[in-house]
Every structure is written in C-alpha cells, then in structure tokens.
Amino acid sequence: DAGVTQSPTHLIKTRGQQVTLRCSPKSGHDTVSWYQQALGQGPQFIFQYYEEEERQRGNFPDRFSGHQFPNYSSELNVNALLLGDSALYLCASSFGFSGANVLTFGAGSRLTVL
Amino acid sequence: ELKVEQNPLFLSMQEGKNYTIYCNYSTTSDRLYWYRQDPGKSLESLFVLLSNGAVKQEGRLMASLDTKARLSTLHITAAVHDLSATYFCAVDMSTASKLTFGTGTRLQVTL
C-alpha cells in the first residue's frame, strides 16, 4: 500500500524562477494539504485541496498556488522564488473534509533557492 | 492567531530515564496531534487526542490533553536510543485538519 509520494525529492532553483512540486496521496485519500518546513522549524500550513478546490489557506502570498486533479493528486507551484522559500515542502493526505483526520505525510521535496 | 509552544526545544537524556515534553497552545481546541520526525525523514503520526482528559499510550510514550489548561504532555518512560528524534505537537482549530505545529522538541537519548 503506497503512502504519500512526492516528487522531486530535491531541487535547486535560482531567485525569480518558478517551481512545481507534485504529490500523489495515499490510496483511498481524497484530501491533500501542503506544508512548508524551514530548517529547524515546525511545518507551516500552506493550503488544502478537496474536490479539486482550494478549501483552506494559510498565511502565504499569492506566489504560492496549487491544483488538485480528478485522481486526487496535487501540485504546488511557487512563482518568483525568493531565498526565503528554501525549505522542505511536505504533502499530506487524508480522507474527507471534516472532523479529526490524521494526516499521512510524504517524505517531502527539499527546495534550495540560490 | 493560534500559537503553539513546546518546551524544551532540545532534550538530552540518558537511557532508562523518564522525562516530559510540554505543549502549550493559545486558543481553545480539543484536537491535538503528536508527530515524530527522524532526521531527513517525514512526519509520523504518534497520537491523536480529541477530548479533555484524553490519554493515549504506545510503548514508552504516553500523551495527555488538558483542554482547560490548553496543555498537552508527551511523557517518555525509560528512554531508549531508538526514541531519538524530533517530536512535534500540532493543534487543529479548523473544521478539517489545518494544523498549527509547535517548533518541535529535539530529543537525544544517550547510552
């Protein structure tokens, strides 16, 4: 039973570039959330997708956008990269969009912005 | 704005000893999660606490929740080296798993 898979695992970009990160949720899950984890910090909520719509959003600028596809997979896009965007980006999936759902996290995509 | 604070931030303890990690949060919530993260790895769910007075135990770890005090604790009994990791608590005030994480407690268990 595959868990949450993310790609790529590592990538390096330069300031001003754009990046797309991908996530396939755990089998049976239909809700995908994205978190940013800076070095030495706890993860911070970026946004959450359910039924192909953004349902909740954290305190992140519009440079961060996403998409969910009919097969529940998701993409995170970041435009006009800044040095401060360097972080581990974690995708988490769960089933349903209400109540106390335990999130299953992927291994993350580590983004370095030079 | 919800704030979640953990202490200590770093804990070095000897094998066989007991210790407690504390998680305080600023706004009433009855949904609290504990996660473990090994270096370079993802987050692993440990406990979900959903009501005041909830207590969960798994092996050498026991978590509890006091919603009135806005406090959760993660107690480690007779620590072993394999418990070395960073532990995060996370609070959910939304309707659907929008978690606010603490800064984490890095636990190092020495032989």
mmCIF file of C-alpha atoms in Angstrom:
data_model
loop_
_atom_site.group_PDB
_atom_site.id
_atom_site.type_symbol
_atom_site.label_atom_id
_atom_site.label_comp_id
_atom_site.label_asym_id
_atom_site.label_seq_id
_atom_site.Cartn_x
_atom_site.Cartn_y
_atom_site.Cartn_z
ATOM 1 C CA ASP A 1 0.000 0.000 0.000
ATOM 2 C CA ALA A 2 1.782 3.095 -1.267
ATOM 3 C CA GLY A 3 1.788 6.016 1.090
ATOM 4 C CA VAL A 4 2.072 9.628 0.020
ATOM 5 C CA THR A 5 4.605 10.068 -2.765
ATOM 6 C CA GLN A 6 6.237 13.356 -3.676
ATOM 7 C CA SER A 7 8.497 14.447 -6.499
ATOM 8 C CA PRO A 8 11.113 15.626 -6.965
ATOM 9 C CA THR A 9 12.913 14.817 -3.726
ATOM 10 C CA HIS A 10 15.493 17.559 -4.136
ATOM 11 C CA LEU A 11 15.805 20.523 -6.443
ATOM 12 C CA ILE A 12 17.821 23.686 -6.772
ATOM 13 C CA LYS A 13 16.484 26.883 -8.312
ATOM 14 C CA THR A 14 17.636 30.469 -8.565
ATOM 15 C CA ARG A 15 15.816 33.561 -7.389
ATOM 16 C CA GLY A 16 12.983 34.623 -9.653
ATOM 17 C CA GLN A 17 12.415 31.190 -11.121
ATOM 18 C CA GLN A 18 9.286 29.123 -10.793
ATOM 19 C CA VAL A 19 8.914 25.622 -9.374
ATOM 20 C CA THR A 20 6.278 22.889 -9.447
ATOM 21 C CA LEU A 21 6.136 20.152 -6.853
ATOM 22 C CA ARG A 22 3.963 17.069 -7.190
ATOM 23 C CA CYS A 23 2.132 14.838 -4.765
ATOM 24 C CA SER A 24 0.173 11.602 -5.021
ATOM 25 C CA PRO A 25 -1.963 10.927 -1.951
ATOM 26 C CA LYS A 26 -2.210 7.669 -0.090
ATOM 27 C CA SER A 27 -4.596 5.185 -1.661
ATOM 28 C CA GLY A 28 -8.149 5.918 -0.504
ATOM 29 C CA HIS A 29 -7.414 9.517 0.490
ATOM 30 C CA ASP A 30 -9.083 12.416 -1.274
ATOM 31 C CA THR A 31 -7.803 15.499 0.551
ATOM 32 C CA VAL A 32 -4.334 16.948 0.072
ATOM 33 C CA SER A 33 -2.608 19.571 2.203
ATOM 34 C CA TRP A 34 0.735 21.258 1.670
ATOM 35 C CA TYR A 35 3.102 22.404 4.402
ATOM 36 C CA GLN A 36 6.379 24.319 4.318
ATOM 37 C CA GLN A 37 9.045 23.335 6.840
ATOM 38 C CA ALA A 38 12.007 25.668 7.181
ATOM 39 C CA LEU A 39 15.161 24.274 8.705
ATOM 40 C CA GLY A 40 14.781 23.793 12.452
ATOM 41 C CA GLN A 41 11.111 24.822 12.438
ATOM 42 C CA GLY A 42 7.767 23.121 12.590
ATOM 43 C CA PRO A 43 5.744 22.732 9.385
ATOM 44 C CA GLN A 44 3.541 25.665 8.366
ATOM 45 C CA PHE A 45 0.231 25.150 6.586
ATOM 46 C CA ILE A 46 0.138 26.483 3.026
ATOM 47 C CA PHE A 47 -3.222 25.287 1.680
ATOM 48 C CA GLN A 48 -5.547 22.337 1.372
ATOM 49 C CA TYR A 49 -7.400 20.856 -1.602
ATOM 50 C CA TYR A 50 -10.573 18.825 -1.648
ATOM 51 C CA GLU A 51 -12.768 18.053 -4.637
ATOM 52 C CA GLU A 52 -10.322 19.957 -6.834
ATOM 53 C CA GLU A 53 -10.861 23.214 -4.948
ATOM 54 C CA GLU A 54 -8.721 25.115 -2.502
ATOM 55 C CA ARG A 55 -10.619 24.826 0.777
ATOM 56 C CA GLN A 56 -8.324 26.403 3.345
ATOM 57 C CA ARG A 57 -5.281 28.608 3.051
ATOM 58 C CA GLY A 58 -2.555 29.625 5.434
ATOM 59 C CA ASN A 59 -0.678 32.894 5.597
ATOM 60 C CA PHE A 60 1.229 32.552 2.335
ATOM 61 C CA PRO A 61 1.366 35.039 -0.557
ATOM 62 C CA ASP A 62 -0.317 34.512 -3.902
ATOM 63 C CA ARG A 63 3.017 33.386 -5.339
ATOM 64 C CA PHE A 64 2.058 30.038 -3.843
ATOM 65 C CA SER A 65 -0.660 28.326 -5.820
ATOM 66 C CA GLY A 66 -1.867 24.812 -6.276
ATOM 67 C CA HIS A 67 -4.071 22.435 -8.084
ATOM 68 C CA GLN A 68 -5.778 19.144 -7.456
ATOM 69 C CA PHE A 69 -6.545 16.733 -10.250
ATOM 70 C CA PRO A 70 -9.514 14.354 -10.623
ATOM 71 C CA ASN A 71 -7.327 11.452 -9.431
ATOM 72 C CA TYR A 72 -6.721 13.432 -6.191
ATOM 73 C CA SER A 73 -3.062 14.111 -6.945
ATOM 74 C CA SER A 74 -1.897 17.658 -6.417
ATOM 75 C CA GLU A 75 0.683 20.216 -7.476
ATOM 76 C CA LEU A 76 2.206 23.112 -5.590
ATOM 77 C CA ASN A 77 3.521 25.988 -7.692
ATOM 78 C CA VAL A 78 5.724 28.765 -6.416
ATOM 79 C CA ASN A 79 6.446 31.751 -8.650
ATOM 80 C CA ALA A 80 9.152 34.398 -8.394
ATOM 81 C CA LEU A 81 11.211 32.361 -5.968
ATOM 82 C CA LEU A 82 12.892 34.107 -3.052
ATOM 83 C CA LEU A 83 15.800 32.903 -0.967
ATOM 84 C CA GLY A 84 13.366 32.518 1.932
ATOM 85 C CA ASP A 85 11.391 29.924 0.000
ATOM 86 C CA SER A 86 14.183 27.424 0.612
ATOM 87 C CA ALA A 87 12.564 24.713 2.720
ATOM 88 C CA LEU A 88 11.223 21.188 2.851
ATOM 89 C CA TYR A 89 7.773 21.080 1.283
ATOM 90 C CA LEU A 90 5.587 18.378 2.724
ATOM 91 C CA CYS A 91 2.435 16.988 1.204
ATOM 92 C CA ALA A 92 -0.104 15.330 3.488
ATOM 93 C CA SER A 93 -3.225 13.422 2.601
ATOM 94 C CA SER A 94 -6.349 12.394 4.463
ATOM 95 C CA PHE A 95 -9.840 11.120 3.791
ATOM 96 C CA GLY A 96 -12.745 13.518 3.838
ATOM 97 C CA PHE A 97 -13.007 17.166 4.620
ATOM 98 C CA SER A 98 -14.344 17.367 8.133
ATOM 99 C CA GLY A 99 -13.577 16.182 11.577
ATOM 100 C CA ALA A 100 -10.365 14.998 13.073
ATOM 101 C CA ASN A 101 -8.455 13.350 10.279
ATOM 102 C CA VAL A 102 -4.991 12.002 10.844
ATOM 103 C CA LEU A 103 -2.698 13.284 8.142
ATOM 104 C CA THR A 104 -0.304 10.962 6.347
ATOM 105 C CA PHE A 105 2.788 12.869 5.264
ATOM 106 C CA GLY A 106 5.062 12.276 2.328
ATOM 107 C CA ALA A 107 8.848 12.367 2.524
ATOM 108 C CA GLY A 108 8.927 15.897 1.155
ATOM 109 C CA SER A 109 10.590 17.882 -1.595
ATOM 110 C CA ARG A 110 13.616 19.839 -0.475
ATOM 111 C CA LEU A 111 13.872 23.120 -2.373
ATOM 112 C CA THR A 112 17.028 25.202 -2.337
ATOM 113 C CA VAL A 113 16.869 28.696 -3.813
ATOM 114 C CA LEU A 114 20.204 30.287 -4.692
ATOM 115 C CA GLU B 1 -3.729 33.902 15.904
ATOM 116 C CA LEU B 2 -3.115 30.461 17.316
ATOM 117 C CA LYS B 3 0.320 29.939 18.834
ATOM 118 C CA VAL B 4 1.742 26.577 19.819
ATOM 119 C CA GLU B 5 4.796 26.424 22.044
ATOM 120 C CA GLN B 6 6.826 23.421 23.041
ATOM 121 C CA ASN B 7 9.421 23.048 25.735
ATOM 122 C CA PRO B 8 12.073 22.149 25.999
ATOM 123 C CA LEU B 9 13.339 22.774 22.479
ATOM 124 C CA PHE B 10 16.208 20.358 22.995
ATOM 125 C CA LEU B 11 16.416 17.489 25.430
ATOM 126 C CA SER B 12 19.377 15.252 26.038
ATOM 127 C CA MET B 13 18.616 12.342 28.306
ATOM 128 C CA GLN B 14 20.197 9.101 29.332
ATOM 129 C CA GLU B 15 18.747 5.740 28.522
ATOM 130 C CA GLY B 16 16.434 4.499 31.221
ATOM 131 C CA LYS B 17 15.393 7.948 32.423
ATOM 132 C CA ASN B 18 11.929 9.492 32.351
ATOM 133 C CA TYR B 19 11.022 12.902 31.028
ATOM 134 C CA THR B 20 8.092 15.010 29.818
ATOM 135 C CA ILE B 21 7.717 17.306 26.827
ATOM 136 C CA TYR B 22 5.178 20.106 27.181
ATOM 137 C CA CYS B 23 2.966 21.643 24.521
ATOM 138 C CA ASN B 24 1.047 24.844 25.281
ATOM 139 C CA TYR B 25 -1.358 26.483 22.889
ATOM 140 C CA SER B 26 -3.028 29.850 22.957
ATOM 141 C CA THR B 27 -6.618 29.218 21.852
ATOM 142 C CA THR B 28 -9.158 26.635 22.897
ATOM 143 C CA SER B 29 -9.085 23.473 20.829
ATOM 144 C CA ASP B 30 -9.984 19.873 21.501
ATOM 145 C CA ARG B 31 -7.941 18.338 18.734
ATOM 146 C CA LEU B 32 -4.255 17.839 19.320
ATOM 147 C CA TYR B 33 -1.770 15.647 17.494
ATOM 148 C CA TRP B 34 1.727 14.412 18.235
ATOM 149 C CA TYR B 35 4.129 13.584 15.430
ATOM 150 C CA ARG B 36 7.650 12.224 15.299
ATOM 151 C CA GLN B 37 10.251 13.211 12.705
ATOM 152 C CA ASP B 38 13.569 11.454 12.195
ATOM 153 C CA PRO B 39 16.396 13.453 10.557
ATOM 154 C CA GLY B 40 15.776 13.830 6.847
ATOM 155 C CA LYS B 41 12.529 11.923 7.075
ATOM 156 C CA SER B 42 8.867 12.771 7.027
ATOM 157 C CA LEU B 43 6.420 13.094 9.901
ATOM 158 C CA GLU B 44 4.989 10.001 11.536
ATOM 159 C CA SER B 45 1.726 10.230 13.458
ATOM 160 C CA LEU B 46 2.006 9.134 17.095
ATOM 161 C CA PHE B 47 -1.188 10.194 18.875
ATOM 162 C CA VAL B 48 -4.486 11.943 18.275
ATOM 163 C CA LEU B 49 -6.123 13.487 21.352
ATOM 164 C CA LEU B 50 -9.716 14.579 20.851
ATOM 165 C CA SER B 51 -11.155 15.480 24.222
ATOM 166 C CA ASN B 52 -10.300 16.939 27.591
ATOM 167 C CA GLY B 53 -8.593 14.362 29.756
ATOM 168 C CA ALA B 54 -7.710 12.117 26.831
ATOM 169 C CA VAL B 55 -4.739 9.862 27.451
ATOM 170 C CA LYS B 56 -3.080 7.632 24.868
ATOM 171 C CA GLN B 57 -0.150 5.283 25.345
ATOM 172 C CA GLU B 58 2.058 3.423 22.918
ATOM 173 C CA GLY B 59 5.115 1.638 24.203
ATOM 174 C CA ARG B 60 7.292 4.030 26.188
ATOM 175 C CA LEU B 61 5.317 7.119 25.117
ATOM 176 C CA MET B 62 2.188 8.474 26.761
ATOM 177 C CA ALA B 63 0.327 11.601 25.684
ATOM 178 C CA SER B 64 -2.358 13.514 27.539
ATOM 179 C CA LEU B 65 -4.546 16.540 26.890
ATOM 180 C CA ASP B 66 -5.916 19.181 29.266
ATOM 181 C CA THR B 67 -8.062 21.496 27.164
ATOM 182 C CA LYS B 68 -8.849 23.807 30.060
ATOM 183 C CA ALA B 69 -5.178 24.470 30.681
ATOM 184 C CA ARG B 70 -4.502 24.381 26.922
ATOM 185 C CA LEU B 71 -1.721 21.917 27.617
ATOM 186 C CA SER B 72 -0.644 18.564 26.270
ATOM 187 C CA THR B 73 2.200 16.458 27.553
ATOM 188 C CA LEU B 74 4.244 13.691 25.991
ATOM 189 C CA HIS B 75 5.795 11.530 28.684
ATOM 190 C CA ILE B 76 8.730 9.287 27.946
ATOM 191 C CA THR B 77 9.283 6.322 30.224
ATOM 192 C CA ALA B 78 12.653 4.563 30.472
ATOM 193 C CA ALA B 79 14.022 6.161 27.326
ATOM 194 C CA VAL B 80 15.876 4.091 24.755
ATOM 195 C CA HIS B 81 18.166 5.280 21.963
ATOM 196 C CA ASP B 82 15.566 4.479 19.289
ATOM 197 C CA LEU B 83 13.378 7.284 20.636
ATOM 198 C CA SER B 84 15.909 9.899 19.484
ATOM 199 C CA ALA B 85 14.013 12.152 17.064
ATOM 200 C CA THR B 86 12.218 15.480 16.904
ATOM 201 C CA TYR B 87 8.719 15.494 18.363
ATOM 202 C CA PHE B 88 6.063 17.949 17.267
ATOM 203 C CA CYS B 89 2.681 18.734 18.709
ATOM 204 C CA ALA B 90 0.065 20.248 16.428
ATOM 205 C CA VAL B 91 -3.294 21.837 17.160
ATOM 206 C CA ASP B 92 -6.276 21.914 14.822
ATOM 207 C CA MET B 93 -8.792 24.709 15.174
ATOM 208 C CA SER B 94 -10.314 24.355 11.761
ATOM 209 C CA THR B 95 -13.094 22.119 10.584
ATOM 210 C CA ALA B 96 -10.724 19.942 8.653
ATOM 211 C CA SER B 97 -7.144 19.282 9.637
ATOM 212 C CA LYS B 98 -5.465 22.642 9.204
ATOM 213 C CA LEU B 99 -2.707 22.024 11.700
ATOM 214 C CA THR B 100 -0.633 24.586 13.542
ATOM 215 C CA PHE B 101 2.609 22.969 14.640
ATOM 216 C CA GLY B 102 4.874 23.756 17.549
ATOM 217 C CA THR B 103 8.560 24.408 16.992
ATOM 218 C CA GLY B 104 9.434 20.851 17.930
ATOM 219 C CA THR B 105 11.463 19.200 20.669
ATOM 220 C CA ARG B 106 14.657 17.529 19.582
ATOM 221 C CA LEU B 107 15.203 14.502 21.794
ATOM 222 C CA GLN B 108 18.601 12.887 22.047
ATOM 223 C CA VAL B 109 18.868 9.711 24.104
ATOM 224 C CA THR B 110 22.407 8.826 25.028
ATOM 225 C CA LEU B 111 23.738 5.427 26.016
#
